Amino acid sequence: MSALRVSDLHYRYGSKVALDGVGFSIDEGRFCALLGPNGAGKSTLFSLLAGLLAAPEGGIAIAGHDMRTQPKAALARMGVVFQQTTLDLDLTVAQNLRYFAALHGLTGRTAASRIDEALDRLDMLERASEKVRALNGGHRRRTEIARALLHRPAVMLLDEPTVGLDAPARAAITNHVHDLCDDTQMTVLWATHLTDEVRLTDELVILHKGKVLASDTAHRIAGDRPLQAAFLEMVGETG
Ligand code: ADP
Ligand code: MG
């Protein structure tokens, strides 16, 4: 079964077309990279998937739930890490997670054990009582990913989660999320403009100027070239 299905999505800001007939699907438990240069439409697609914007036509289904007819069920199965951080800097890591857990109806011992489990997954358990303001960028990102795991989503959306991080922090987060995919049945959609975050075994959707240029496993899209070469050829050197 596909965990995420998008069909013929269109979106425009005034006369500016941001998404122009976007469609693809991701099988359960797969890591899918959404690769596209700045302005490709990645964040617009995430806003539609998260229900922040409504598409005039086309469809979205999350874990089999249609966003139009069953938005509550669809959103309940989804975890989102947006491009801009949404943590409260003056709260501790654990407080940020506890608040979010409560929003999802998780309290008491259940919340506490989910929080420990999620922080442990991201190697953040020992920082639970630190204020987010004191954390570096990589640890803040890991906190956000842990938070998005609390309600055990079937599908996790991450919009350029490594932006602004140094190379080791970028690699750590990319590896953590790949591991999550391998170890649980969670499905991931990971937006990026960097080919080095994509593994050849990943699913890959290449988005450019609001259109899907390719949708397949990364190794099939790369063919006998490095993925970076295939990507640049598709989007042009300016991409
Ligand atoms: P990406 O996340 O891939 O960089 P976006 O979805 O942010 O792409 O943007 C897609 C296109 O839509 C770009 O041309 C961008 O300038 C335009 N765009 C995004 N948000 C707005 C907005 N609020 N108003 C007008 N144009 C927008
Ligand atoms: Mg974006």
PDB file of C-alpha atoms and ligand atoms in Angstrom:
ATOM      1  CA  MET A   1       0.000   0.000   0.000  1.00  0.00           C
ATOM      2  CA  SER A   2       1.239   3.503  -0.629  1.00  0.00           C
ATOM      3  CA  ALA A   3       1.639   5.542   2.558  1.00  0.00           C
ATOM      4  CA  LEU A   4       1.586   8.827   0.716  1.00  0.00           C
ATOM      5  CA  ARG A   5      -0.174   9.481  -2.548  1.00  0.00           C
ATOM      6  CA  VAL A   6      -0.273  12.801  -4.359  1.00  0.00           C
ATOM      7  CA  SER A   7      -2.142  13.196  -7.627  1.00  0.00           C
ATOM      8  CA  ASP A   8      -2.299  16.051 -10.107  1.00  0.00           C
ATOM      9  CA  LEU A   9      -1.731  18.833  -7.560  1.00  0.00           C
ATOM     10  CA  HIS A  10      -1.862  22.398  -8.787  1.00  0.00           C
ATOM     11  CA  TYR A  11      -1.148  25.527  -6.791  1.00  0.00           C
ATOM     12  CA  ARG A  12      -0.555  29.146  -7.675  1.00  0.00           C
ATOM     13  CA  TYR A  13       0.197  32.321  -5.733  1.00  0.00           C
ATOM     14  CA  GLY A  14      -1.741  34.909  -7.738  1.00  0.00           C
ATOM     15  CA  SER A  15      -0.450  34.441 -11.266  1.00  0.00           C
ATOM     16  CA  LYS A  16       2.728  32.645 -10.100  1.00  0.00           C
ATOM     17  CA  VAL A  17       2.391  28.895 -10.700  1.00  0.00           C
ATOM     18  CA  ALA A  18       4.113  26.999  -7.856  1.00  0.00           C
ATOM     19  CA  LEU A  19       2.876  23.438  -8.517  1.00  0.00           C
ATOM     20  CA  ASP A  20       1.844  22.308 -11.953  1.00  0.00           C
ATOM     21  CA  GLY A  21       0.283  18.841 -11.955  1.00  0.00           C
ATOM     22  CA  VAL A  22       2.425  17.153  -9.293  1.00  0.00           C
ATOM     23  CA  GLY A  23       1.839  13.451  -8.720  1.00  0.00           C
ATOM     24  CA  PHE A  24       3.784  10.601  -7.107  1.00  0.00           C
ATOM     25  CA  SER A  25       3.355   7.957  -4.435  1.00  0.00           C
ATOM     26  CA  ILE A  26       5.579   6.412  -1.769  1.00  0.00           C
ATOM     27  CA  ASP A  27       5.289   2.835  -0.516  1.00  0.00           C
ATOM     28  CA  GLU A  28       5.019   2.191   3.210  1.00  0.00           C
ATOM     29  CA  GLY A  29       8.347   2.200   5.036  1.00  0.00           C
ATOM     30  CA  ARG A  30      10.338   3.913   2.289  1.00  0.00           C
ATOM     31  CA  PHE A  31      12.603   6.953   2.477  1.00  0.00           C
ATOM     32  CA  CYS A  32      11.770   9.314  -0.376  1.00  0.00           C
ATOM     33  CA  ALA A  33      13.874  12.363  -1.156  1.00  0.00           C
ATOM     34  CA  LEU A  34      12.090  15.319  -2.720  1.00  0.00           C
ATOM     35  CA  LEU A  35      14.971  16.926  -4.556  1.00  0.00           C
ATOM     36  CA  GLY A  36      14.701  20.314  -6.211  1.00  0.00           C
ATOM     37  CA  PRO A  37      16.507  23.647  -6.442  1.00  0.00           C
ATOM     38  CA  ASN A  38      15.253  26.732  -4.595  1.00  0.00           C
ATOM     39  CA  GLY A  39      11.848  27.774  -5.880  1.00  0.00           C
ATOM     40  CA  ALA A  40      11.000  24.284  -7.175  1.00  0.00           C
ATOM     41  CA  GLY A  41       7.820  24.160  -5.078  1.00  0.00           C
ATOM     42  CA  LYS A  42       8.960  21.865  -2.246  1.00  0.00           C
ATOM     43  CA  SER A  43       7.679  24.017   0.630  1.00  0.00           C
ATOM     44  CA  THR A  44       4.432  24.730  -1.206  1.00  0.00           C
ATOM     45  CA  LEU A  45       3.889  20.982  -1.548  1.00  0.00           C
ATOM     46  CA  PHE A  46       4.621  20.544   2.183  1.00  0.00           C
ATOM     47  CA  SER A  47       2.055  23.232   3.037  1.00  0.00           C
ATOM     48  CA  LEU A  48      -0.548  21.351   1.005  1.00  0.00           C
ATOM     49  CA  LEU A  49       0.399  18.023   2.617  1.00  0.00           C
ATOM     50  CA  ALA A  50       0.188  19.535   6.100  1.00  0.00           C
ATOM     51  CA  GLY A  51      -3.180  21.104   5.351  1.00  0.00           C
ATOM     52  CA  LEU A  52      -1.931  24.708   5.664  1.00  0.00           C
ATOM     53  CA  LEU A  53      -2.962  25.464   2.094  1.00  0.00           C
ATOM     54  CA  ALA A  54      -5.738  23.849   0.087  1.00  0.00           C
ATOM     55  CA  ALA A  55      -5.198  22.831  -3.526  1.00  0.00           C
ATOM     56  CA  PRO A  56      -7.955  23.813  -5.933  1.00  0.00           C
ATOM     57  CA  GLU A  57      -7.611  20.457  -7.697  1.00  0.00           C
ATOM     58  CA  GLY A  58      -5.818  17.153  -7.319  1.00  0.00           C
ATOM     59  CA  GLY A  59      -5.661  14.816  -4.356  1.00  0.00           C
ATOM     60  CA  ILE A  60      -3.596  13.857  -1.307  1.00  0.00           C
ATOM     61  CA  ALA A  61      -3.914  10.651   0.691  1.00  0.00           C
ATOM     62  CA  ILE A  62      -1.938   9.929   3.873  1.00  0.00           C
ATOM     63  CA  ALA A  63      -1.954   6.310   5.090  1.00  0.00           C
ATOM     64  CA  GLY A  64      -5.070   5.764   3.001  1.00  0.00           C
ATOM     65  CA  HIS A  65      -6.932   8.822   4.352  1.00  0.00           C
ATOM     66  CA  ASP A  66      -8.020  11.446   1.855  1.00  0.00           C
ATOM     67  CA  MET A  67      -7.014  14.966   2.923  1.00  0.00           C
ATOM     68  CA  ARG A  68     -10.210  16.462   1.563  1.00  0.00           C
ATOM     69  CA  THR A  69     -12.754  14.074   3.043  1.00  0.00           C
ATOM     70  CA  GLN A  70     -10.857  12.772   6.127  1.00  0.00           C
ATOM     71  CA  PRO A  71      -8.440  15.577   7.050  1.00  0.00           C
ATOM     72  CA  LYS A  72      -8.384  14.751  10.772  1.00  0.00           C
ATOM     73  CA  ALA A  73      -7.467  11.114  10.224  1.00  0.00           C
ATOM     74  CA  ALA A  74      -4.888  12.069   7.590  1.00  0.00           C
ATOM     75  CA  LEU A  75      -3.221  14.709   9.785  1.00  0.00           C
ATOM     76  CA  ALA A  76      -3.219  12.444  12.838  1.00  0.00           C
ATOM     77  CA  ARG A  77      -1.035   9.962  10.939  1.00  0.00           C
ATOM     78  CA  MET A  78       1.475  12.605   9.895  1.00  0.00           C
ATOM     79  CA  GLY A  79       4.536  14.133  11.573  1.00  0.00           C
ATOM     80  CA  VAL A  80       5.981  17.363  10.207  1.00  0.00           C
ATOM     81  CA  VAL A  81       9.293  19.174  10.609  1.00  0.00           C
ATOM     82  CA  PHE A  82       8.966  22.515   8.864  1.00  0.00           C
ATOM     83  CA  GLN A  83      11.775  24.462   7.208  1.00  0.00           C
ATOM     84  CA  GLN A  84      11.702  27.122   9.943  1.00  0.00           C
ATOM     85  CA  THR A  85      12.146  25.888  13.505  1.00  0.00           C
ATOM     86  CA  THR A  86       9.040  25.944  15.689  1.00  0.00           C
ATOM     87  CA  LEU A  87      10.604  25.167  19.078  1.00  0.00           C
ATOM     88  CA  ASP A  88      10.204  27.440  22.106  1.00  0.00           C
ATOM     89  CA  LEU A  89      13.777  28.542  22.827  1.00  0.00           C
ATOM     90  CA  ASP A  90      13.095  29.345  26.493  1.00  0.00           C
ATOM     91  CA  LEU A  91      11.730  25.907  27.329  1.00  0.00           C
ATOM     92  CA  THR A  92      13.853  22.818  27.861  1.00  0.00           C
ATOM     93  CA  VAL A  93      13.961  20.016  25.318  1.00  0.00           C
ATOM     94  CA  ALA A  94      11.665  17.887  27.494  1.00  0.00           C
ATOM     95  CA  GLN A  95       9.215  20.760  28.072  1.00  0.00           C
ATOM     96  CA  ASN A  96       8.905  21.370  24.338  1.00  0.00           C
ATOM     97  CA  LEU A  97       8.131  17.703  23.817  1.00  0.00           C
ATOM     98  CA  ARG A  98       5.763  17.471  26.781  1.00  0.00           C
ATOM     99  CA  TYR A  99       3.707  20.377  25.486  1.00  0.00           C
ATOM    100  CA  PHE A 100       3.446  18.814  22.036  1.00  0.00           C
ATOM    101  CA  ALA A 101       2.554  15.415  23.523  1.00  0.00           C
ATOM    102  CA  ALA A 102      -0.291  17.042  25.454  1.00  0.00           C
ATOM    103  CA  LEU A 103      -1.601  18.592  22.224  1.00  0.00           C
ATOM    104  CA  HIS A 104      -1.854  15.041  20.903  1.00  0.00           C
ATOM    105  CA  GLY A 105      -3.688  13.866  24.018  1.00  0.00           C
ATOM    106  CA  LEU A 106      -0.627  12.154  25.514  1.00  0.00           C
ATOM    107  CA  THR A 107      -0.074  12.833  29.210  1.00  0.00           C
ATOM    108  CA  GLY A 108       1.444  11.323  32.337  1.00  0.00           C
ATOM    109  CA  ARG A 109       3.450   8.127  32.097  1.00  0.00           C
ATOM    110  CA  THR A 110       2.580   7.491  28.456  1.00  0.00           C
ATOM    111  CA  ALA A 111       3.909  10.919  27.482  1.00  0.00           C
ATOM    112  CA  ALA A 112       7.032  10.484  29.622  1.00  0.00           C
ATOM    113  CA  SER A 113       7.912   7.131  28.094  1.00  0.00           C
ATOM    114  CA  ARG A 114       7.229   8.302  24.523  1.00  0.00           C
ATOM    115  CA  ILE A 115       9.432  11.356  25.147  1.00  0.00           C
ATOM    116  CA  ASP A 116      12.294   9.241  26.503  1.00  0.00           C
ATOM    117  CA  GLU A 117      11.978   6.809  23.618  1.00  0.00           C
ATOM    118  CA  ALA A 118      11.965   9.576  20.985  1.00  0.00           C
ATOM    119  CA  LEU A 119      14.888  11.469  22.521  1.00  0.00           C
ATOM    120  CA  ASP A 120      16.854   8.238  22.866  1.00  0.00           C
ATOM    121  CA  ARG A 121      16.277   7.469  19.170  1.00  0.00           C
ATOM    122  CA  LEU A 122      17.862  10.794  18.251  1.00  0.00           C
ATOM    123  CA  ASP A 123      20.677  10.502  20.828  1.00  0.00           C
ATOM    124  CA  MET A 124      19.247  13.465  22.700  1.00  0.00           C
ATOM    125  CA  LEU A 125      18.253  11.855  25.993  1.00  0.00           C
ATOM    126  CA  GLU A 126      21.104  13.385  27.984  1.00  0.00           C
ATOM    127  CA  ARG A 127      20.062  16.876  26.830  1.00  0.00           C
ATOM    128  CA  ALA A 128      16.428  16.557  27.933  1.00  0.00           C
ATOM    129  CA  SER A 129      16.725  19.200  30.649  1.00  0.00           C
ATOM    130  CA  GLU A 130      18.731  21.738  28.635  1.00  0.00           C
ATOM    131  CA  LYS A 131      17.078  24.867  27.315  1.00  0.00           C
ATOM    132  CA  VAL A 132      16.683  24.782  23.536  1.00  0.00           C
ATOM    133  CA  ARG A 133      18.432  28.173  23.359  1.00  0.00           C
ATOM    134  CA  ALA A 134      21.621  26.526  24.636  1.00  0.00           C
ATOM    135  CA  LEU A 135      21.624  23.850  21.906  1.00  0.00           C
ATOM    136  CA  ASN A 136      23.500  24.018  18.612  1.00  0.00           C
ATOM    137  CA  GLY A 137      21.580  23.875  15.323  1.00  0.00           C
ATOM    138  CA  GLY A 138      21.995  20.152  14.862  1.00  0.00           C
ATOM    139  CA  HIS A 139      20.659  19.348  18.321  1.00  0.00           C
ATOM    140  CA  ARG A 140      17.722  21.720  17.834  1.00  0.00           C
ATOM    141  CA  ARG A 141      16.841  19.863  14.637  1.00  0.00           C
ATOM    142  CA  ARG A 142      17.101  16.519  16.378  1.00  0.00           C
ATOM    143  CA  THR A 143      14.773  17.820  19.091  1.00  0.00           C
ATOM    144  CA  GLU A 144      12.226  18.754  16.433  1.00  0.00           C
ATOM    145  CA  ILE A 145      12.466  15.345  14.800  1.00  0.00           C
ATOM    146  CA  ALA A 146      12.034  13.632  18.191  1.00  0.00           C
ATOM    147  CA  ARG A 147       8.980  15.814  18.829  1.00  0.00           C
ATOM    148  CA  ALA A 148       7.468  14.800  15.483  1.00  0.00           C
ATOM    149  CA  LEU A 149       7.782  11.125  16.485  1.00  0.00           C
ATOM    150  CA  LEU A 150       5.762  11.358  19.715  1.00  0.00           C
ATOM    151  CA  HIS A 151       2.373  10.483  18.222  1.00  0.00           C
ATOM    152  CA  ARG A 152       3.962   7.653  16.175  1.00  0.00           C
ATOM    153  CA  PRO A 153       3.130   8.967  12.725  1.00  0.00           C
ATOM    154  CA  ALA A 154       2.939   6.655   9.726  1.00  0.00           C
ATOM    155  CA  VAL A 155       4.385   9.373   7.499  1.00  0.00           C
ATOM    156  CA  MET A 156       7.053  11.907   8.428  1.00  0.00           C
ATOM    157  CA  LEU A 157       7.571  15.057   6.358  1.00  0.00           C
ATOM    158  CA  LEU A 158      10.822  17.000   6.719  1.00  0.00           C
ATOM    159  CA  ASP A 159      11.367  20.227   4.779  1.00  0.00           C
ATOM    160  CA  GLU A 160      15.102  20.847   4.269  1.00  0.00           C
ATOM    161  CA  PRO A 161      15.901  19.707   7.823  1.00  0.00           C
ATOM    162  CA  THR A 162      19.656  20.138   7.377  1.00  0.00           C
ATOM    163  CA  VAL A 163      19.681  23.729   6.133  1.00  0.00           C
ATOM    164  CA  GLY A 164      22.286  25.832   7.928  1.00  0.00           C
ATOM    165  CA  LEU A 165      24.002  22.862   9.597  1.00  0.00           C
ATOM    166  CA  ASP A 166      27.675  21.949   9.256  1.00  0.00           C
ATOM    167  CA  ALA A 167      28.677  18.749   7.450  1.00  0.00           C
ATOM    168  CA  PRO A 168      28.901  16.430  10.498  1.00  0.00           C
ATOM    169  CA  ALA A 169      25.518  17.571  11.873  1.00  0.00           C
ATOM    170  CA  ARG A 170      23.990  17.198   8.406  1.00  0.00           C
ATOM    171  CA  ALA A 171      25.322  13.650   8.061  1.00  0.00           C
ATOM    172  CA  ALA A 172      24.166  12.709  11.584  1.00  0.00           C
ATOM    173  CA  ILE A 173      20.596  13.841  10.952  1.00  0.00           C
ATOM    174  CA  THR A 174      20.439  12.277   7.501  1.00  0.00           C
ATOM    175  CA  ASN A 175      21.633   8.985   9.017  1.00  0.00           C
ATOM    176  CA  HIS A 176      19.242   9.173  11.975  1.00  0.00           C
ATOM    177  CA  VAL A 177      16.219   9.539   9.698  1.00  0.00           C
ATOM    178  CA  HIS A 178      17.378   6.793   7.321  1.00  0.00           C
ATOM    179  CA  ASP A 179      17.766   4.518  10.371  1.00  0.00           C
ATOM    180  CA  LEU A 180      14.247   5.387  11.539  1.00  0.00           C
ATOM    181  CA  CYS A 181      12.952   4.320   8.168  1.00  0.00           C
ATOM    182  CA  ASP A 182      14.889   1.052   8.257  1.00  0.00           C
ATOM    183  CA  ASP A 183      14.014   0.166  11.856  1.00  0.00           C
ATOM    184  CA  THR A 184      10.331   1.116  11.912  1.00  0.00           C
ATOM    185  CA  GLN A 185       7.686   1.016   9.220  1.00  0.00           C
ATOM    186  CA  MET A 186       7.650   4.810   9.045  1.00  0.00           C
ATOM    187  CA  THR A 187       7.535   6.445   5.623  1.00  0.00           C
ATOM    188  CA  VAL A 188       9.616   9.578   5.074  1.00  0.00           C
ATOM    189  CA  LEU A 189       9.407  12.466   2.637  1.00  0.00           C
ATOM    190  CA  TRP A 190      12.635  14.484   2.921  1.00  0.00           C
ATOM    191  CA  ALA A 191      12.936  17.728   0.981  1.00  0.00           C
ATOM    192  CA  THR A 192      16.411  18.864   0.007  1.00  0.00           C
ATOM    193  CA  HIS A 193      18.401  20.574  -2.723  1.00  0.00           C
ATOM    194  CA  LEU A 194      21.530  18.528  -1.935  1.00  0.00           C
ATOM    195  CA  THR A 195      22.156  15.243  -3.734  1.00  0.00           C
ATOM    196  CA  ASP A 196      24.616  14.021  -1.096  1.00  0.00           C
ATOM    197  CA  GLU A 197      21.705  13.489   1.316  1.00  0.00           C
ATOM    198  CA  VAL A 198      20.170  10.943  -1.054  1.00  0.00           C
ATOM    199  CA  ARG A 199      21.190   7.274  -0.969  1.00  0.00           C
ATOM    200  CA  LEU A 200      21.010   5.263  -4.167  1.00  0.00           C
ATOM    201  CA  THR A 201      18.533   2.887  -2.529  1.00  0.00           C
ATOM    202  CA  ASP A 202      16.139   5.748  -1.654  1.00  0.00           C
ATOM    203  CA  GLU A 203      13.051   6.676  -3.606  1.00  0.00           C
ATOM    204  CA  LEU A 204      13.568   9.981  -5.371  1.00  0.00           C
ATOM    205  CA  VAL A 205      11.219  12.614  -6.742  1.00  0.00           C
ATOM    206  CA  ILE A 206      12.887  15.410  -8.688  1.00  0.00           C
ATOM    207  CA  LEU A 207      10.846  18.607  -8.636  1.00  0.00           C
ATOM    208  CA  HIS A 208      11.688  21.599 -10.814  1.00  0.00           C
ATOM    209  CA  LYS A 209       9.579  24.676 -11.515  1.00  0.00           C
ATOM    210  CA  GLY A 210       6.503  22.996 -10.059  1.00  0.00           C
ATOM    211  CA  LYS A 211       6.777  19.841 -12.145  1.00  0.00           C
ATOM    212  CA  VAL A 212       7.958  16.307 -11.367  1.00  0.00           C
ATOM    213  CA  LEU A 213      10.850  15.559 -13.742  1.00  0.00           C
ATOM    214  CA  ALA A 214      11.518  12.053 -12.442  1.00  0.00           C
ATOM    215  CA  SER A 215      10.105   9.680  -9.839  1.00  0.00           C
ATOM    216  CA  ASP A 216      11.856   6.352  -9.252  1.00  0.00           C
ATOM    217  CA  THR A 217      14.570   4.858  -7.083  1.00  0.00           C
ATOM    218  CA  ALA A 218      17.633   7.092  -6.963  1.00  0.00           C
ATOM    219  CA  HIS A 219      19.875   4.488  -8.576  1.00  0.00           C
ATOM    220  CA  ARG A 220      17.556   4.141 -11.555  1.00  0.00           C
ATOM    221  CA  ILE A 221      17.390   7.919 -11.970  1.00  0.00           C
ATOM    222  CA  ALA A 222      21.172   8.236 -11.668  1.00  0.00           C
ATOM    223  CA  GLY A 223      21.776   5.437 -14.189  1.00  0.00           C
ATOM    224  CA  ASP A 224      25.501   5.042 -14.759  1.00  0.00           C
ATOM    225  CA  ARG A 225      26.341   8.629 -13.704  1.00  0.00           C
ATOM    226  CA  PRO A 226      26.758  10.152 -10.277  1.00  0.00           C
ATOM    227  CA  LEU A 227      23.359  11.348  -9.033  1.00  0.00           C
ATOM    228  CA  GLN A 228      24.630  14.947  -8.944  1.00  0.00           C
ATOM    229  CA  ALA A 229      25.371  14.811 -12.686  1.00  0.00           C
ATOM    230  CA  ALA A 230      21.931  13.412 -13.489  1.00  0.00           C
ATOM    231  CA  PHE A 231      20.283  16.074 -11.322  1.00  0.00           C
ATOM    232  CA  LEU A 232      22.206  18.966 -12.889  1.00  0.00           C
ATOM    233  CA  GLU A 233      21.473  17.671 -16.353  1.00  0.00           C
ATOM    234  CA  MET A 234      17.736  17.620 -15.574  1.00  0.00           C
ATOM    235  CA  VAL A 235      17.441  21.018 -13.898  1.00  0.00           C
ATOM    236  CA  GLY A 236      20.208  22.807 -15.824  1.00  0.00           C
ATOM    237  CA  GLU A 237      23.528  24.016 -14.463  1.00  0.00           C
ATOM    238  CA  THR A 238      21.888  27.020 -12.812  1.00  0.00           C
ATOM    239  CA  GLY A 239      19.844  24.653 -10.641  1.00  0.00           C
TER     240      GLY A 239
HETATM  241  P1  ADP B   1      11.055  25.615  -2.549  1.00  0.00           P
HETATM  242  O1  ADP B   1      10.600  25.262  -1.182  1.00  0.00           O
HETATM  243  O2  ADP B   1      11.312  24.445  -3.434  1.00  0.00           O
HETATM  244  O3  ADP B   1      12.219  26.546  -2.546  1.00  0.00           O
HETATM  245  P2  ADP B   1       8.599  27.166  -2.672  1.00  0.00           P
HETATM  246  O4  ADP B   1       7.445  26.246  -2.583  1.00  0.00           O
HETATM  247  O5  ADP B   1       8.972  27.936  -1.463  1.00  0.00           O
HETATM  248  O6  ADP B   1       9.855  26.394  -3.283  1.00  0.00           O
HETATM  249  O7  ADP B   1       8.289  28.224  -3.824  1.00  0.00           O
HETATM  250  C1  ADP B   1       7.806  27.838  -5.108  1.00  0.00           C
HETATM  251  C2  ADP B   1       7.549  29.079  -5.934  1.00  0.00           C
HETATM  252  O8  ADP B   1       6.463  29.809  -5.389  1.00  0.00           O
HETATM  253  C3  ADP B   1       8.730  30.056  -5.967  1.00  0.00           C
HETATM  254  O9  ADP B   1       8.779  30.647  -7.250  1.00  0.00           O
HETATM  255  C4  ADP B   1       8.375  31.065  -4.918  1.00  0.00           C
HETATM  256  O10 ADP B   1       8.955  32.316  -5.223  1.00  0.00           O
HETATM  257  C5  ADP B   1       6.856  31.111  -5.014  1.00  0.00           C
HETATM  258  N1  ADP B   1       6.242  31.439  -3.719  1.00  0.00           N
HETATM  259  C6  ADP B   1       6.364  30.731  -2.564  1.00  0.00           C
HETATM  260  N2  ADP B   1       5.633  31.278  -1.581  1.00  0.00           N
HETATM  261  C7  ADP B   1       5.026  32.361  -2.125  1.00  0.00           C
HETATM  262  C8  ADP B   1       4.121  33.354  -1.627  1.00  0.00           C
HETATM  263  N3  ADP B   1       3.685  33.311  -0.362  1.00  0.00           N
HETATM  264  N4  ADP B   1       3.697  34.300  -2.490  1.00  0.00           N
HETATM  265  C9  ADP B   1       4.114  34.325  -3.766  1.00  0.00           C
HETATM  266  N5  ADP B   1       4.954  33.431  -4.309  1.00  0.00           N
HETATM  267  C10 ADP B   1       5.409  32.458  -3.503  1.00  0.00           C
HETATM  268 MG    MG B   2      11.460  25.519   0.695  1.00  0.00          MG
END
